[in-house]
XYZ file of C-alpha atoms in Angstrom:
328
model
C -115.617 161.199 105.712
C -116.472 160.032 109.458
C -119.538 157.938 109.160
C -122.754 157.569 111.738
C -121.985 155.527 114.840
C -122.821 152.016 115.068
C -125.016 150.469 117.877
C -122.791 149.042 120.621
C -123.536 145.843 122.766
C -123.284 147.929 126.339
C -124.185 151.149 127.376
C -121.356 151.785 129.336
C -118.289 153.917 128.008
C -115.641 151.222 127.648
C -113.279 149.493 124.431
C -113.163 146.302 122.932
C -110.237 144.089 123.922
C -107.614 145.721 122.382
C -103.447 146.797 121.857
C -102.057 149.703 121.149
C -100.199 150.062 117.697
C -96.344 151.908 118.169
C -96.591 155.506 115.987
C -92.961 154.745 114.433
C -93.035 156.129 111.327
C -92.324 159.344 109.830
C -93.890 162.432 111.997
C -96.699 164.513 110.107
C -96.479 168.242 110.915
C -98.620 170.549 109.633
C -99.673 174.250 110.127
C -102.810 175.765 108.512
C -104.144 179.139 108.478
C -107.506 178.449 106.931
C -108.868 174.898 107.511
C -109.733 172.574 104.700
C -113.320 173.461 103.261
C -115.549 170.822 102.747
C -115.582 170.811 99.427
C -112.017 169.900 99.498
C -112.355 167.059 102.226
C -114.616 165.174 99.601
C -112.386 166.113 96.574
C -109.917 164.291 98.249
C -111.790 161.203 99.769
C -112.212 159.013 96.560
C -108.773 159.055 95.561
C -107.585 157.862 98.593
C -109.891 155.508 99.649
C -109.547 153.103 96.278
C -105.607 153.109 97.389
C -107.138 151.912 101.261
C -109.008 149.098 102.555
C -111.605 150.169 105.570
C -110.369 148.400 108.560
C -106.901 147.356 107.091
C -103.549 148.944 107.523
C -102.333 150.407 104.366
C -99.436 148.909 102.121
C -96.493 150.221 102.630
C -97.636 152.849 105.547
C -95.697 152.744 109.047
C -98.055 154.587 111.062
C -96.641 157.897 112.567
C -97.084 161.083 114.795
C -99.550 163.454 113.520
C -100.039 166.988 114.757
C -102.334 169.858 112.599
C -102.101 172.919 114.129
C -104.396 176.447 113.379
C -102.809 179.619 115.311
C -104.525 182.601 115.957
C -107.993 181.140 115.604
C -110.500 183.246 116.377
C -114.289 181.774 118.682
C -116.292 184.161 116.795
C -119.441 185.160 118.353
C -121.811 185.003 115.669
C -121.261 181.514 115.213
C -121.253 180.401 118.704
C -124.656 182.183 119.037
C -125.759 180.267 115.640
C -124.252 177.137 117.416
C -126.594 178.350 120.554
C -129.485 178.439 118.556
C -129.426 175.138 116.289
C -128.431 173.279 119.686
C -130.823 175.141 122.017
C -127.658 175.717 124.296
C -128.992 177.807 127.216
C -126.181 176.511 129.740
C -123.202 179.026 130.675
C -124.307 182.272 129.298
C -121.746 184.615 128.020
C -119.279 181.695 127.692
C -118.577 179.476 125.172
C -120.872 176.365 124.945
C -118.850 173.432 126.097
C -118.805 171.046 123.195
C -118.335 174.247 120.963
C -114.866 173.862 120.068
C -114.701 170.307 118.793
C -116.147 171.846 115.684
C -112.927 173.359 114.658
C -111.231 170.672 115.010
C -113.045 168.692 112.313
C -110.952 170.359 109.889
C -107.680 169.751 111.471
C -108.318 166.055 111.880
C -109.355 165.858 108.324
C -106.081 167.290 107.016
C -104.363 164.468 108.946
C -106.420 161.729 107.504
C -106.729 162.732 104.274
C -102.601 162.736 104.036
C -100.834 159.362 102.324
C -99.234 159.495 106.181
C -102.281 157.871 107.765
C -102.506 154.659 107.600
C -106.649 154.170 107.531
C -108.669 154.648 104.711
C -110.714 157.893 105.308
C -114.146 155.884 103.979
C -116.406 154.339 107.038
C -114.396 156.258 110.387
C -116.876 156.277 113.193
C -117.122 158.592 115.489
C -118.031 156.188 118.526
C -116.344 158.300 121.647
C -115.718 161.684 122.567
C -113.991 163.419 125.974
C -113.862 167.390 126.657
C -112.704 168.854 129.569
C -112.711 173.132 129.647
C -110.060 174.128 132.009
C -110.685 177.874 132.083
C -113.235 180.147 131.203
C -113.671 180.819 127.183
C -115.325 183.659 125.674
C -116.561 184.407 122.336
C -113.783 186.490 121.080
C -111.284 184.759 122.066
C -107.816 183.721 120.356
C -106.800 180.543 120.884
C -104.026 178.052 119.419
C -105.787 175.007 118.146
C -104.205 171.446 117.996
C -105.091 168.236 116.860
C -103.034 165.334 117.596
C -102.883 161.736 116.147
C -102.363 160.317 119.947
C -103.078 156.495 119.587
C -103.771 153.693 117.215
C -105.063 150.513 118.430
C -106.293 147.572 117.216
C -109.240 145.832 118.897
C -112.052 142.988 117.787
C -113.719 144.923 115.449
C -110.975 146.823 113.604
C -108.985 149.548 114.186
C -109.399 152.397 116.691
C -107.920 156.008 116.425
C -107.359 158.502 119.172
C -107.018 162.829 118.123
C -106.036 164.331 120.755
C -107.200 167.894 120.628
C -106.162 170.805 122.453
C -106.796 174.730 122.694
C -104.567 177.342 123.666
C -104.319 180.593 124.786
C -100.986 182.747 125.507
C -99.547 179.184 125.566
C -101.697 177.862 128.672
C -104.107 175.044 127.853
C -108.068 175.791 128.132
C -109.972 173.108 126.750
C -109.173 169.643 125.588
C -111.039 166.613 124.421
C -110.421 163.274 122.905
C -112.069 161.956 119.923
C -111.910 158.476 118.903
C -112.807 156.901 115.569
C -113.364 153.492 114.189
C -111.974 152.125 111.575
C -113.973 148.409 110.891
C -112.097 145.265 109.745
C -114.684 143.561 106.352
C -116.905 141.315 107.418
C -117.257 142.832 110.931
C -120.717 143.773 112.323
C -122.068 145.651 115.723
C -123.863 142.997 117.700
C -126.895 145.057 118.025
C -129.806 143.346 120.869
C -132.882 145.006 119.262
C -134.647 147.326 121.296
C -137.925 145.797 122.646
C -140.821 148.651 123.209
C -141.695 150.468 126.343
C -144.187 148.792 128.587
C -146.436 150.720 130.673
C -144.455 149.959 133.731
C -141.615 151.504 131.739
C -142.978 154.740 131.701
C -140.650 157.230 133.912
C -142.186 160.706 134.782
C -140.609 164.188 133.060
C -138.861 165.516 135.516
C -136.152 168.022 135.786
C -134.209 165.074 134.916
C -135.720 164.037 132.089
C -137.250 165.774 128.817
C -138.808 164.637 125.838
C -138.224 166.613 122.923
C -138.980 166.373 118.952
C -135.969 166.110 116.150
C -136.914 167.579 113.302
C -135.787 166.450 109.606
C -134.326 170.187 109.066
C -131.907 169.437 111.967
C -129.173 167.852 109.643
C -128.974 170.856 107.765
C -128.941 173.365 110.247
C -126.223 172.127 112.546
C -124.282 171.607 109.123
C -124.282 174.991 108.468
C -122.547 176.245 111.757
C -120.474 172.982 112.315
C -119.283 172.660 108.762
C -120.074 169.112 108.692
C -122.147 168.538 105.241
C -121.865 164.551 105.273
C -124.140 163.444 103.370
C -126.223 161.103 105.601
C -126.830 163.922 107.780
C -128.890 165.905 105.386
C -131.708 164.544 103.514
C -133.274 161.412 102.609
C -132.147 161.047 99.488
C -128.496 161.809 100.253
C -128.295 159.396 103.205
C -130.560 156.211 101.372
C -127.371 155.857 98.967
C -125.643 155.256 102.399
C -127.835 152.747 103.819
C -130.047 154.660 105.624
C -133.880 155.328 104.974
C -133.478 158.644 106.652
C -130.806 161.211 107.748
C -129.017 160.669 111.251
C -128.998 163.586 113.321
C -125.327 164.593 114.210
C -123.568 163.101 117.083
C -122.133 165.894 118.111
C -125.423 167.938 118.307
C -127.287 165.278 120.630
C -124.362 165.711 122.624
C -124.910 168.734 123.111
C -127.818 168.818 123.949
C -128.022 166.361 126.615
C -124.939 168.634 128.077
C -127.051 172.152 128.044
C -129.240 170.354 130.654
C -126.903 168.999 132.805
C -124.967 172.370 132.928
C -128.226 174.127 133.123
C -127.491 175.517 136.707
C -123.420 175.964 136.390
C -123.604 179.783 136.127
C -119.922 180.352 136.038
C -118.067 178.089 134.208
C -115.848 175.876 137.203
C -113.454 173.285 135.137
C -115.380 170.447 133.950
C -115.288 167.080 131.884
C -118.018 165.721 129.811
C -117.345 162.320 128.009
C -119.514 160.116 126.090
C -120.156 156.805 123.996
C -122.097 157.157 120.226
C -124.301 153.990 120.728
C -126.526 154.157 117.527
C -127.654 156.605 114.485
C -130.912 158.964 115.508
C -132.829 159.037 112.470
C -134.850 162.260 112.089
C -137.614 162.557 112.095
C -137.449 161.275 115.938
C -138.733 161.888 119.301
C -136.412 161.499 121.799
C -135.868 161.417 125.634
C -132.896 163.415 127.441
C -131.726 162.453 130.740
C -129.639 164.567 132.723
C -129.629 166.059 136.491
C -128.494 169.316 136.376
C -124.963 169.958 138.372
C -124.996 171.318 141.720
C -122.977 171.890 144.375
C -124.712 168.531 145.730
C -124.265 166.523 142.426
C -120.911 167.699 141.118
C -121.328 164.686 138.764
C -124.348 163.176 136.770
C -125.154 161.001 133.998
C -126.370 162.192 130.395
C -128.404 159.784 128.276
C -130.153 160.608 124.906
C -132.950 157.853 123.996
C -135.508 156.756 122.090
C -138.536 157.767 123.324
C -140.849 155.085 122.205
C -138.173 151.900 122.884
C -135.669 153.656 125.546
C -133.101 152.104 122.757
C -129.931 154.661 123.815
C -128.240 157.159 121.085
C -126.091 158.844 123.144
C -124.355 157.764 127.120
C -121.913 159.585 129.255
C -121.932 161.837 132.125
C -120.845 165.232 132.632
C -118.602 166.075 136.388
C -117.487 169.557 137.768
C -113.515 169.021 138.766
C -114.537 172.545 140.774
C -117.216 172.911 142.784
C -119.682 174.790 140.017
């Protein structure tokens, strides 16, 4: 359903030129006690998307509100330990990984834009930007109330552009929140991508504590699907992401996030209320080797950058930063 992000002309986390859309239409409510499989996502893709254009307003659809909502779900801690492992998460110990969540939510966006209420085809979405901020501490174990909102539609210069809000729960007090925000692009639209031009030798930085190369292997795809639940096809093997236009399979977005975030949040023992957000700049086809840059936060740098890159070109995949609103 949600495609690979698209190469961007800046680095910097910003939007096109663009106006927001009112949500008058009919509200969508819905409440779910087991999330839609993904089986089920696909089954219902095709039909959909030969009644919807990609980067066109449907026919006859007034866009409305849109909340999903899971109760009672449980942060089980096999899978977050799974979701530890695939992501080589070694920040906050004995608390749930940061960007964890957002993988439940999947689901719960899906159900929205898979109704005949949205008014998007669910073919080509990008995922190009994503917010989280944790509020209080989360364990594995915990039950939460899960949300996902249809917050804002916009239209910009190279389609339309969807906000979900998202937010968890628990005994009715907010703990973690985050943003995501897909692309819907208008035909005959393209990213204005400045090809990367290759690393000199005075490009060279040191490693650093800052700064880590690291190897993604082909099997990555796979393995983050099966803890994240997201089995698009370009993410998995060659020959199910060539029929997509790409010679290889892209490594998820969501997992490079992450793991530029473990290093930032390498030295935040307890987990103080923080904010991550970052911008999807271009597909990371595996095999790759990569280069993450992140200072760890400290009491001295309650805020730092997080960049994932191309190690051979410096051409960026993944830009953001990551700020403690407490002292960690």
């Amino acid at each position: 359903m949600l495609e690979p992000h698209r190469a961007e002309e800046s680095e910097t986390i910003r939007s096109s030129t663009s106006s927001a859309i009112p949500l008058r239409g009919p509200s969508f409510e819905r409440s779910v006690k087991r999330p839609l499989h993904p089986a089920q996502m696909f089954a219902r893709v095709l039909p959909l998307a030969a009644r919807k254009e990609q980067g066109r307003l449907a026919d006859g659809v007034v866009p409305g509100p849109m909340r999903v909502r899971q109760p009672k779900l449980r942060l089980e801690r096999s899978r977050i330990e799974a979701y530890r492992r695939v992501c080589d998460y070694e920040a906050q110990p004995n608390l749930v990984p940061l960007p964890y969540p957002e993988i439940h939510f999947t689901p719960l966006m899906a159900a929205a834009i898979l109704s005949d209420r949205f008014p998007l085809s669910p073919l080509g979405l990008i995922h190009t930007k994503q917010t989280i901020a944790v509020h209080a501490p989360l364990r594995p174990g915990d039950m939460v109330d899960a949300t996902a909102e249809l917050s804002e539609l916009r239209r910009n210069d190279k389609g339309y552009e969807v906000d979900f809000a998202l937010r968890l729960e628990r005994d009715g007090a907010p703990v973690w929140s985050g943003v995501t925000t897909v692309l819907s692009r208008s035909p005959g639209v393209r990213s204005k991508r400045a090809a990367p031009r290759p690393r000199s030798a005075g490009d060279a930085q040191p490693l650093s504590t800052a700064t880590q190369e690291l190897t993604v292997p082909s099997r990555t795809g796979v393995a983050f699907a099966r803890v994240a639940g997201d089995w698009n096809p370009h993410h998995l093997w060659w020959f199910t992401a060539k029929p997509l236009g790409y010679r290889r399979p892209i490594a998820h977005g969501m997992w490079t996030f992450a793991r530029a975030v473990t290093v930032a949040l390498r030295g935040v023992e307890a987990q103080a209320s923080l904010e991550a957000s970052v911008a999807f700049k271009r597909p990371l086809l595996m095999p790759a080797r990569v280069q993450i840059q992140a200072t760890p936060l400290s009491p001295d740098t309650p805020e730092t950058s997080i960049a994932v890159r191309d190690a051979e070109t410096g051409a960026p995949h993944v830009v953001g930063h990551v700020r403690a609103l407490e002292t960690p």
